[in-house]
Amino acid sequence: MNYWLMKSEPFKYSWEQLLKDKKTSWDGVRNFQAANNLRAMEKGDRAFFYHSNEGKEIVGIVEIVKTAYLDPSDETGKFVMVDVKPVEAVKNSVTLAQIKSQKSLQNMALLKQSRLSVSPVTKAEWAYICKLAA
DNA sequence: GCCAACGTTGGC
DNA sequence: GCCAACGTTGGC
């Protein structure tokens, strides 16, 4: 099982919206690196749902329910999307400031490549953040 | 195939 | 709203 972090601007697509929808297609990715991460996802993988811009915090956990397939909103036919469903909200949202202040989280892709909207999370990072969120 | 110009993302 | 970082595009 692999772990990921997926960013969304809350006013574009929020955690609350996902809870209402029960499931969503993660479309609109137009970055090759992010798309490669989407392709690497397997059914059952977990991902943190992160609110960028507004909030800047991890608010929930999602599960990949469908692996990468062509994003119909992409006219070039190069980019893919996956389907995700909410697993649970985190008890305490983990803010970017918190992540930055943790020594063991300094190497997170989230910090190193702040513009990458879909990034991998190591097992250790996942466990650490889950502890912060509990 | 290099690199300048440009566009976008996202933190502050 | 600004600006830094960085990915992408297009001319050469």
Short mmCIF file of C-alpha atoms (C1' of nucleotides) in Angstrom, two decimals:
data_model
loop_
_atom_site.label_atom_id
_atom_site.label_comp_id
_atom_site.label_asym_id
_atom_site.label_seq_id
_atom_site.Cartn_x
_atom_site.Cartn_y
_atom_site.Cartn_z
CA MET A 1 0.00 0.00 0.00
CA ASN A 2 1.24 3.44 -0.92
CA TYR A 3 0.53 6.81 0.59
CA TRP A 4 -0.04 10.15 -1.07
CA LEU A 5 -1.02 13.72 -0.50
CA MET A 6 -3.52 15.46 -2.73
CA LYS A 7 -4.06 19.16 -2.75
CA SER A 8 -7.19 21.04 -3.50
CA GLU A 9 -8.15 24.63 -3.09
CA PRO A 10 -11.15 24.50 -0.78
CA PHE A 11 -13.15 27.02 -2.77
CA LYS A 12 -12.60 24.89 -5.84
CA TYR A 13 -13.26 21.49 -4.33
CA SER A 14 -13.37 21.10 -0.58
CA TRP A 15 -13.34 18.20 1.84
CA GLU A 16 -16.90 19.09 2.79
CA GLN A 17 -17.90 18.78 -0.83
CA LEU A 18 -16.27 15.37 -1.06
CA LEU A 19 -18.20 14.21 1.99
CA LYS A 20 -21.38 15.28 0.27
CA ASP A 21 -20.43 13.65 -3.02
CA LYS A 22 -19.24 10.41 -1.33
CA LYS A 23 -16.84 9.94 -4.23
CA THR A 24 -15.13 12.12 -6.79
CA SER A 25 -12.94 11.99 -9.87
CA TRP A 26 -9.66 13.75 -9.27
CA ASP A 27 -9.50 15.51 -12.60
CA GLY A 28 -7.76 18.62 -13.82
CA VAL A 29 -4.17 17.59 -13.12
CA ARG A 30 -2.00 19.16 -15.83
CA ASN A 31 1.43 18.49 -14.49
CA PHE A 32 3.46 15.52 -15.64
CA GLN A 33 4.98 14.72 -12.31
CA ALA A 34 1.63 14.85 -10.60
CA ALA A 35 0.14 12.76 -13.39
CA ASN A 36 2.87 10.18 -12.95
CA ASN A 37 1.98 9.97 -9.29
CA LEU A 38 -1.64 9.43 -10.25
CA ARG A 39 -0.58 6.60 -12.53
CA ALA A 40 1.41 4.98 -9.74
CA MET A 41 -1.60 4.83 -7.46
CA GLU A 42 -3.22 1.52 -6.74
CA LYS A 43 -6.67 0.67 -5.60
CA GLY A 44 -6.78 0.86 -1.82
CA ASP A 45 -3.95 3.38 -1.50
CA ARG A 46 -4.56 6.16 0.98
CA ALA A 47 -4.03 9.87 0.57
CA PHE A 48 -4.18 12.93 2.75
CA PHE A 49 -6.61 15.57 1.55
CA TYR A 50 -4.91 18.92 1.85
CA HIS A 51 -6.51 22.33 1.55
CA SER A 52 -4.15 24.71 -0.22
CA ASN A 53 -4.27 28.50 -0.16
CA GLU A 54 -7.15 28.72 2.27
CA GLY A 55 -6.46 26.70 5.38
CA LYS A 56 -3.18 25.14 4.32
CA GLU A 57 -3.87 22.04 6.31
CA ILE A 58 -4.56 18.35 6.06
CA VAL A 59 -8.24 17.87 6.75
CA GLY A 60 -9.00 14.28 5.86
CA ILE A 61 -8.02 10.93 4.47
CA VAL A 62 -9.21 9.49 1.18
CA GLU A 63 -8.89 6.13 -0.47
CA ILE A 64 -8.18 5.45 -4.13
CA VAL A 65 -11.13 3.49 -5.47
CA LYS A 66 -10.27 3.56 -9.16
CA THR A 67 -6.81 3.66 -10.71
CA ALA A 68 -5.74 6.17 -13.35
CA TYR A 69 -7.83 6.56 -16.46
CA LEU A 70 -8.03 9.23 -19.14
CA ASP A 71 -9.22 12.63 -17.95
CA PRO A 72 -11.99 13.58 -20.38
CA SER A 73 -11.50 17.26 -19.57
CA ASP A 74 -8.04 17.10 -21.10
CA GLU A 75 -8.22 17.68 -24.83
CA THR A 76 -4.69 16.53 -25.47
CA GLY A 77 -5.44 13.08 -24.10
CA LYS A 78 -2.25 13.04 -22.08
CA PHE A 79 -3.53 13.38 -18.58
CA VAL A 80 -5.30 10.99 -16.31
CA MET A 81 -7.41 11.07 -13.21
CA VAL A 82 -8.30 8.68 -10.40
CA ASP A 83 -11.43 8.23 -8.32
CA VAL A 84 -11.29 8.73 -4.57
CA LYS A 85 -13.69 8.38 -1.69
CA PRO A 86 -13.47 9.87 1.79
CA VAL A 87 -12.31 7.54 4.56
CA GLU A 88 -12.48 9.85 7.53
CA ALA A 89 -11.89 13.40 8.61
CA VAL A 90 -8.85 13.91 10.77
CA LYS A 91 -9.63 14.74 14.37
CA ASN A 92 -7.19 17.62 14.40
CA SER A 93 -6.23 19.15 11.10
CA VAL A 94 -2.48 19.27 10.56
CA THR A 95 -1.34 22.65 9.32
CA LEU A 96 1.51 23.43 7.00
CA ALA A 97 3.16 25.37 9.82
CA GLN A 98 3.02 22.27 12.01
CA ILE A 99 4.55 20.12 9.30
CA LYS A 100 7.31 22.65 8.79
CA SER A 101 8.09 22.67 12.48
CA GLN A 102 8.52 18.89 12.69
CA LYS A 103 12.05 17.67 12.20
CA SER A 104 10.98 14.30 10.90
CA LEU A 105 8.78 15.82 8.23
CA GLN A 106 11.34 18.13 6.66
CA ASN A 107 11.85 15.87 3.67
CA MET A 108 8.24 15.71 2.67
CA ALA A 109 7.59 16.32 -1.00
CA LEU A 110 4.96 18.79 0.13
CA LEU A 111 7.68 21.07 1.48
CA LYS A 112 10.29 20.39 -1.17
CA GLN A 113 7.97 20.87 -4.12
CA SER A 114 5.27 23.10 -2.88
CA ARG A 115 3.64 23.39 -6.27
CA LEU A 116 3.16 19.69 -6.84
CA SER A 117 -0.52 18.93 -6.38
CA VAL A 118 -0.19 15.17 -6.02
CA SER A 119 2.83 14.00 -4.08
CA PRO A 120 4.05 10.81 -2.45
CA VAL A 121 4.15 10.37 1.31
CA THR A 122 6.41 7.80 2.97
CA LYS A 123 5.06 5.29 5.42
CA ALA A 124 6.96 6.98 8.23
CA GLU A 125 5.61 10.40 7.32
CA TRP A 126 2.12 8.99 7.08
CA ALA A 127 2.33 7.44 10.52
CA TYR A 128 3.80 10.60 12.01
CA ILE A 129 1.10 12.85 10.60
CA CYS A 130 -1.61 10.44 11.70
CA LYS A 131 -0.27 10.81 15.22
CA LEU A 132 -0.41 14.60 14.97
CA ALA A 133 -3.93 14.39 13.63
CA ALA A 134 -5.28 12.03 16.26
"C1'" DG B 1 18.38 20.53 -27.77
"C1'" DC B 2 19.04 24.92 -25.46
"C1'" DC B 3 17.18 28.73 -23.24
"C1'" DA B 4 14.34 32.86 -22.76
"C1'" DA B 5 9.71 34.09 -22.08
"C1'" DC B 6 5.67 33.14 -20.13
"C1'" DG B 7 2.05 31.15 -17.14
"C1'" DT B 8 0.61 29.04 -12.92
"C1'" DT B 9 0.75 27.66 -8.23
"C1'" DG B 10 0.70 28.60 -3.61
"C1'" DG B 11 2.72 30.71 0.57
"C1'" DC B 12 3.00 34.99 2.79
"C1'" DG C 1 -2.12 41.22 -4.04
"C1'" DC C 2 2.66 40.25 -4.44
"C1'" DC C 3 6.32 37.46 -5.55
"C1'" DA C 4 9.30 33.30 -5.67
"C1'" DA C 5 9.60 28.86 -7.58
"C1'" DC C 6 9.18 26.13 -11.19
"C1'" DG C 7 7.09 23.78 -15.18
"C1'" DT C 8 5.96 24.44 -20.04
"C1'" DT C 9 6.21 26.46 -24.54
"C1'" DG C 10 8.25 27.95 -28.60
"C1'" DG C 11 11.89 30.22 -31.32
"C1'" DC C 12 16.32 29.51 -32.82
#
